[in-house]
Coordinates of C-alpha atoms in Angstrom, one line a residue:
M1 CA 20.6 15.7 -41.0
K2 CA 21.3 14.0 -37.8
G3 CA 20.9 17.3 -35.9
L4 CA 17.8 17.9 -38.4
N5 CA 16.6 14.3 -36.9
L6 CA 17.2 15.1 -32.8
G7 CA 15.7 18.7 -33.7
M8 CA 12.3 16.9 -35.2
E9 CA 12.6 13.8 -32.2
E10 CA 12.4 16.5 -29.9
Y11 CA 10.2 19.0 -31.3
Q12 CA 6.9 19.0 -28.9
L13 CA 3.7 20.9 -29.9
P14 CA 3.0 23.1 -26.9
P15 CA -1.4 22.3 -25.3
S16 CA -3.5 24.1 -27.3
N17 CA -7.3 24.0 -26.7
L18 CA -7.6 25.2 -30.3
K19 CA -9.3 21.5 -31.4
K20 CA -11.9 22.1 -28.3
F21 CA -12.9 25.7 -29.7
F22 CA -13.0 24.5 -33.6
I23 CA -15.0 20.9 -33.2
H24 CA -17.2 21.8 -30.3
G25 CA -16.7 25.1 -29.6
V26 CA -15.5 25.7 -26.5
A27 CA -13.7 28.9 -26.7
P28 CA -9.9 28.8 -24.9
P29 CA -9.6 30.5 -21.5
F30 CA -8.5 34.2 -21.5
C31 CA -4.6 34.3 -20.0
T32 CA -4.4 36.6 -16.2
E33 CA -3.8 39.1 -16.9
V34 CA -6.6 39.3 -19.0
A35 CA -9.5 37.6 -17.7
A36 CA -9.0 40.7 -15.5
R37 CA -10.3 43.0 -17.4
V38 CA -12.0 40.6 -19.9
P39 CA -15.6 38.7 -18.8
D40 CA -15.6 35.7 -19.0
W41 CA -18.9 35.7 -21.4
A42 CA -17.5 37.5 -24.0
R43 CA -14.5 34.7 -25.0
R44 CA -16.8 33.0 -27.8
P45 CA -17.8 36.2 -29.1
L46 CA -14.3 37.4 -29.2
M47 CA -13.2 33.7 -30.9
Q48 CA -16.8 34.0 -33.3
A49 CA -16.0 37.6 -34.2
W50 CA -19.4 38.1 -33.3
L51 CA -17.5 41.1 -30.7
P52 CA -15.4 44.0 -32.5
A53 CA -11.4 43.0 -31.8
T54 CA -11.2 46.9 -30.7
M55 CA -12.5 46.0 -27.9
L56 CA -10.3 43.7 -26.4
D57 CA -7.7 46.8 -26.8
L58 CA -9.8 49.6 -25.7
L59 CA -10.4 46.9 -22.0
L60 CA -6.8 46.3 -21.7
L61 CA -5.4 49.9 -22.9
Q62 CA -8.0 52.2 -22.2
R63 CA -6.9 52.9 -26.4
I64 CA -8.4 53.2 -29.7
A65 CA -6.3 53.4 -33.2
L66 CA -9.4 54.9 -35.1
S67 CA -9.3 54.3 -39.8
F68 CA -9.1 56.5 -41.8
T69 CA -10.8 58.2 -45.0
V70 CA -9.1 60.8 -47.6
E71 CA -11.1 63.5 -47.3
P72 CA -10.0 67.4 -47.4
A73 CA -6.9 68.0 -44.3
A74 CA -8.6 71.7 -44.0
A75 CA -12.8 69.5 -43.4
P76 CA -13.2 68.2 -39.5
S77 CA -12.3 64.2 -38.9
A78 CA -15.6 62.6 -40.3
Q79 CA -14.9 60.3 -36.9
L80 CA -16.5 63.0 -34.9
T81 CA -19.9 62.6 -36.3
A82 CA -19.4 59.3 -34.5
R83 CA -17.5 60.2 -31.4
P84 CA -20.8 60.2 -29.0
L85 CA -21.8 56.9 -29.9
R86 CA -18.1 55.3 -29.5
Q87 CA -18.6 57.8 -26.1
V88 CA -21.4 55.0 -24.7
M89 CA -20.1 52.0 -25.7
Y90 CA -16.9 53.2 -23.9
G91 CA -19.3 53.9 -20.4
L92 CA -20.5 50.3 -20.7
L93 CA -16.9 48.5 -21.3
L94 CA -15.1 50.9 -18.7
G95 CA -18.0 52.6 -17.1
E96 CA -19.6 55.8 -16.8
E97 CA -15.6 57.3 -14.9
G98 CA -11.9 57.2 -17.2
K99 CA -11.8 58.1 -20.7
V100 CA -10.6 56.3 -23.6
M101 CA -7.7 57.8 -25.9
E102 CA -8.9 58.1 -29.6
R103 CA -5.9 58.2 -32.5
D104 CA -7.4 60.4 -34.4
R105 CA -7.0 63.3 -37.1
E106 CA -6.2 66.8 -35.7
G107 CA -6.4 69.0 -39.0
P108 CA -3.1 66.6 -41.1
Q109 CA -1.5 65.4 -38.1
L110 CA -2.4 62.1 -36.5
K111 CA -3.1 62.6 -32.4
F112 CA -4.0 60.6 -29.7
I113 CA -7.4 62.9 -28.0
P114 CA -8.7 62.3 -24.6
V115 CA -12.6 61.3 -25.0
K116 CA -14.8 60.6 -22.0
N117 CA -17.2 58.0 -21.1
T118 CA -20.9 58.8 -21.2
S119 CA -24.0 56.2 -20.8
T120 CA -27.3 56.4 -21.0
A121 CA -30.2 56.5 -19.3
S122 CA -31.0 52.9 -19.4
S123 CA -27.3 52.4 -20.4
L124 CA -26.3 52.9 -16.1
Q125 CA -29.0 49.9 -15.7
L126 CA -26.5 47.6 -16.9
T127 CA -23.1 46.0 -15.9
L128 CA -20.3 44.6 -18.7
Q129 CA -20.3 41.4 -16.1
T130 CA -23.9 40.7 -16.7
L131 CA -24.4 42.9 -20.1
D132 CA -25.0 38.9 -22.0
K133 CA -28.0 38.1 -19.5
A134 CA -29.8 41.4 -19.5
E135 CA -33.2 41.8 -21.2
A136 CA -33.5 42.2 -25.0
P137 CA -35.9 45.8 -24.4
L138 CA -33.4 46.9 -21.6
R139 CA -30.9 46.1 -24.7
L140 CA -32.4 48.1 -26.9
Q141 CA -33.6 50.6 -25.3
V142 CA -29.8 52.0 -24.8
L143 CA -28.9 51.7 -28.5
L144 CA -31.7 53.4 -29.3
E145 CA -31.4 56.3 -27.0
A146 CA -27.3 56.0 -28.4
L147 CA -28.6 56.6 -32.2
G148 CA -32.0 59.2 -31.0
V149 CA -34.9 57.2 -32.5
P150 CA -37.5 56.5 -30.4
E151 CA -38.6 52.3 -30.7
P152 CA -42.4 53.2 -32.4
S153 CA -41.0 55.0 -35.6
L154 CA -39.5 51.3 -36.7
A155 CA -42.4 49.6 -36.7
S156 CA -43.0 50.5 -40.1
I157 CA -39.5 49.4 -41.3
P158 CA -38.0 46.9 -42.6
P159 CA -35.8 44.4 -39.8
S160 CA -32.7 44.7 -41.1
L161 CA -32.5 47.8 -42.7
R162 CA -33.6 49.8 -39.0
L163 CA -30.0 50.3 -37.7
P164 CA -29.0 51.6 -41.1
V165 CA -32.4 54.2 -41.1
C166 CA -31.2 54.9 -37.6
V167 CA -27.5 55.2 -38.0
T168 CA -28.6 57.8 -40.8
S169 CA -31.6 60.0 -38.9
F170 CA -27.7 60.5 -36.3
W171 CA -26.4 60.9 -39.1
L172 CA -28.6 63.7 -39.8
Q173 CA -28.6 64.3 -36.9
R174 CA -25.1 65.2 -36.3
A175 CA -23.5 65.2 -39.1
Q176 CA -21.1 68.9 -39.7
P177 CA -21.4 71.1 -42.1
P178 CA -24.8 69.2 -42.5
P179 CA -25.7 67.0 -45.9
D180 CA -26.9 68.2 -48.4
E181 CA -30.3 67.5 -49.4
E182 CA -29.2 64.9 -52.7
V183 CA -26.8 63.2 -50.6
L184 CA -29.0 62.0 -48.0
N185 CA -31.6 61.5 -51.0
V186 CA -29.5 59.4 -52.9
L187 CA -28.6 56.8 -49.3
L188 CA -32.9 56.2 -48.8
L189 CA -33.5 55.9 -52.4
W190 CA -30.3 53.2 -52.3
L191 CA -31.4 52.1 -49.0
S192 CA -34.7 51.9 -50.0
S193 CA -33.6 50.3 -53.9
G194 CA -30.9 49.3 -53.8
D195 CA -30.7 46.5 -55.6
A196 CA -32.4 47.3 -58.6
F197 CA -29.9 50.1 -58.9
R198 CA -26.7 47.8 -58.6
H199 CA -28.5 45.2 -61.3
R200 CA -29.3 48.6 -63.6
A201 CA -25.8 49.4 -62.9
A202 CA -24.2 46.3 -63.6
L203 CA -26.4 46.1 -67.5
Q204 CA -24.9 49.6 -68.3
M205 CA -21.0 48.8 -67.5
N206 CA -20.2 48.8 -71.0
P207 CA -20.3 51.5 -72.7
P208 CA -18.4 52.5 -69.4
P209 CA -20.6 55.8 -67.9
H210 CA -18.9 58.8 -67.8
K211 CA -16.1 59.7 -64.7
Q212 CA -17.0 63.2 -63.8
K213 CA -14.6 64.2 -60.6
P214 CA -15.5 63.0 -57.4
D215 CA -17.3 65.9 -55.4
M216 CA -14.8 66.4 -51.7
Q217 CA -18.2 67.3 -49.6
V218 CA -19.9 64.6 -50.9
S219 CA -17.5 62.1 -50.4
H220 CA -16.6 63.8 -46.7
S221 CA -20.3 63.6 -46.1
L222 CA -20.6 60.0 -46.4
N223 CA -17.6 58.9 -45.1
Q224 CA -18.9 60.6 -41.4
W225 CA -22.2 58.2 -41.9
Q226 CA -19.7 54.9 -42.3
S227 CA -18.5 55.7 -39.3
C228 CA -21.9 56.6 -37.7
L229 CA -22.7 52.9 -39.3
L230 CA -19.2 51.4 -38.6
S231 CA -20.0 52.8 -35.0
S232 CA -23.3 51.4 -34.6
V233 CA -22.8 48.5 -35.6
Q234 CA -19.9 47.7 -32.6
L235 CA -22.4 48.8 -30.4
N236 CA -25.7 46.9 -31.6
Q237 CA -22.8 44.5 -31.6
L238 CA -22.0 44.8 -27.3
L239 CA -25.4 44.8 -26.2
G240 CA -26.4 41.4 -28.5
L241 CA -27.4 42.5 -31.1
P242 CA -30.8 44.4 -30.4
L243 CA -31.4 45.2 -33.7
P244 CA -30.4 42.5 -36.9
E245 CA -27.2 42.9 -37.8
P246 CA -27.9 44.4 -41.2
P247 CA -26.6 43.4 -44.9
L248 CA -23.1 45.6 -44.5
S249 CA -21.5 44.5 -47.7
R250 CA -25.1 45.7 -50.0
L251 CA -25.6 48.8 -48.2
F252 CA -22.9 50.6 -49.6
E253 CA -21.1 51.0 -52.9
G254 CA -19.6 53.5 -53.0
T255 CA -19.1 54.8 -57.2
L256 CA -22.8 54.6 -58.1
V257 CA -23.8 56.7 -54.9
H258 CA -21.7 59.2 -56.1
Q259 CA -23.5 58.3 -59.3
L260 CA -26.2 59.2 -58.5
V261 CA -25.4 62.1 -56.1
H262 CA -24.6 63.9 -59.6
R263 CA -27.4 62.7 -61.4
M264 CA -29.5 64.2 -59.4
R265 CA -26.9 67.1 -59.1
S266 CA -28.0 67.3 -62.4
G267 CA -31.6 68.6 -62.5
G268 CA -32.8 64.4 -64.3
K269 CA -31.1 65.5 -68.2
K270 CA -30.7 62.7 -68.7
K271 CA -32.7 59.5 -68.9
P272 CA -34.1 58.2 -65.6
I273 CA -32.7 54.9 -65.0
L274 CA -35.2 53.3 -63.4
K275 CA -39.0 52.2 -63.7
L276 CA -41.0 53.6 -60.6
D277 CA -41.9 50.8 -58.1
P278 CA -44.3 51.3 -55.7
C279 CA -42.7 49.4 -52.6
S280 CA -39.2 51.2 -53.3
V281 CA -40.9 54.9 -53.5
K282 CA -42.9 53.6 -50.4
L283 CA -40.0 52.4 -48.2
Y284 CA -38.4 56.2 -49.6
H285 CA -41.1 58.0 -47.0
T286 CA -41.2 55.9 -43.7
F287 CA -37.5 56.1 -44.1
Q288 CA -37.8 60.8 -44.9
A289 CA -40.2 60.3 -42.3
V290 CA -37.9 58.5 -40.0
V291 CA -35.2 60.4 -40.3
H292 CA -36.8 63.8 -40.4
Q293 CA -38.2 63.4 -37.2
H294 CA -36.6 65.5 -35.3
P295 CA -33.9 69.1 -36.0
P296 CA -30.0 68.5 -36.3
Q297 CA -28.4 69.5 -33.8
Q298 CA -25.6 72.7 -33.4
T299 CA -22.3 71.1 -32.9
H300 CA -20.0 73.6 -30.5
G301 CA -17.9 75.4 -32.3
M302 CA -19.7 75.1 -35.8
G303 CA -22.4 77.8 -37.7
E304 CA -25.4 78.1 -37.3
D305 CA -26.3 76.4 -40.7
T306 CA -29.2 74.2 -40.8
L307 CA -30.4 71.4 -42.9
R308 CA -33.2 71.9 -45.4
R309 CA -35.8 70.3 -45.7
Q310 CA -38.0 68.4 -48.4
P311 CA -41.8 67.9 -47.5
L312 CA -42.5 64.6 -48.2
D313 CA -45.3 65.8 -50.4
D314 CA -42.5 67.5 -52.4
L315 CA -40.4 64.0 -53.1
T316 CA -42.0 63.5 -56.3
S317 CA -39.5 65.6 -58.5
T318 CA -36.4 64.3 -56.9
L319 CA -38.1 60.1 -57.4
Q320 CA -39.1 61.0 -61.3
Q321 CA -34.8 62.5 -61.4
L322 CA -33.8 58.8 -60.6
Y323 CA -37.7 56.5 -61.7
S324 CA -38.7 56.8 -65.0
L325 CA -42.7 57.2 -65.8
Q326 CA -44.9 54.0 -66.5
E327 CA -45.8 56.4 -69.7
E328 CA -42.7 56.8 -70.8
E329 CA -41.8 52.9 -70.3
E330 CA -45.0 52.9 -72.4
E331 CA -43.9 54.7 -75.5
E332 CA -40.3 52.5 -75.4
E333 CA -41.5 49.6 -76.1
A334 CA -44.2 50.8 -78.4
R335 CA -41.6 53.1 -80.2
S336 CA -39.7 49.0 -79.8
S337 CA -42.5 47.0 -80.9
V338 CA -42.7 49.1 -84.3
W339 CA -39.2 48.5 -84.4
V340 CA -38.9 45.1 -84.3
Q341 CA -42.6 44.3 -86.6
E342 CA -40.6 46.8 -89.6
D343 CA -37.5 43.9 -88.7
L344 CA -40.0 41.4 -89.2
S345 CA -41.5 42.8 -91.9
L346 CA -38.1 43.4 -94.0
S347 CA -37.2 39.7 -92.9
D348 CA -40.1 38.0 -94.6
L349 CA -39.4 39.7 -97.7
L350 CA -35.7 38.6 -98.4
S351 CA -37.1 35.5 -97.2
V352 CA -39.5 35.1 -100.2
K353 CA -37.2 36.6 -102.6
T354 CA -34.4 33.8 -101.3
R355 CA -36.9 31.3 -102.2
F356 CA -37.7 32.6 -105.2
S357 CA -34.6 32.7 -106.1
T358 CA -33.7 28.9 -105.3
K359 CA -36.4 28.3 -106.5
L360 CA -35.3 29.1 -109.6
R361 CA -32.0 27.5 -110.1
K362 CA -32.8 24.2 -108.9
N363 CA -35.6 24.9 -112.5
R364 CA -32.6 26.2 -114.4
S365 CA -30.7 22.7 -113.4
K366 CA -34.1 20.4 -114.5
N367 CA -34.4 22.1 -118.0
P368 CA -30.6 23.7 -119.6
E369 CA -32.4 24.2 -122.7
L370 CA -34.5 26.5 -120.9
A371 CA -32.5 28.5 -119.3
R372 CA -30.4 28.8 -122.5
K373 CA -33.1 30.6 -124.0
E374 CA -33.3 33.1 -121.0
E375 CA -29.7 33.1 -120.8
R376 CA -30.4 34.3 -124.9
R377 CA -33.2 36.8 -124.4
G378 CA -31.3 38.5 -122.3
K379 CA -28.5 39.1 -124.2
D380 CA -31.4 40.1 -127.1
L381 CA -32.8 42.8 -124.3
L382 CA -29.4 44.2 -124.3

């Protein structure tokens, strides 16, 4: 105990600036080695997680470890689709000259792959040290050039969904093999009315939905989309959020999206799950117009497959596979109304009989002689 007391007396907390950060929002300074490579304006956003933590790995080590998803070993890594977005981010952080080592998958093997930094026409006007002071239109232009979407096409899209729609357009142009039409349609339907799908799924939890085997090709396409979304969010954060950050926790639910793809491929044989929503349909058409404004790009070494396009005039059949028509809803309501009326009539009849029996028992209890006569009549009839 004597030694413990002595140790407690000698123990002293080292000086720290965390108190100022948590109380006053003042970020502690970097150490000398880090401060030489990380701009001072990035201290507070990094501490508050407004900038991706991978930014430090890129600035200090010039390397990044990419996340891995479950996908066929023979398929190319899903991270390849988003590589052009990451290359623009590397160029902003490290300059156009140089390379970054990406830890990614080649076949079943994990390797460090050298990736060249790139830039867009507008990003050449930016420097890392003064990136936080750049004009908002310029930062937005850098992001949209990386995603390949013109700014005027975003005017009719809700602000919180502009980045996901741009990501979907980029993914549609770059993904190899090209995504199936059903996967694209389900993603756009989810973006336009995800809350309705989520609410409907919650109501159908009992009994549990039919389990189908996962489609690995669909999983690979969705992994590519999620990789593009992550890289675009990180680039958007680095540029100071020129586009509003989307509600990431509500953008994607893999289980429900897979179920919707399966349902769409079944040809609408099952009962539609939602009533037609004009607002959602309008958003869906808008998203379709944006993502289809550019043809998909071919990647070197890939096949010449092209993505089938669905004309906007033919979207009704797609929507009807997932949405119920107004007439079906009215017929269902009419049938339900008839059943309710029948139930009410039966309830009234039972109620009348019950009241009559109760009244009869009361009369018998008040007049015992009458009750005995009725019993004798019943025996005589038997």
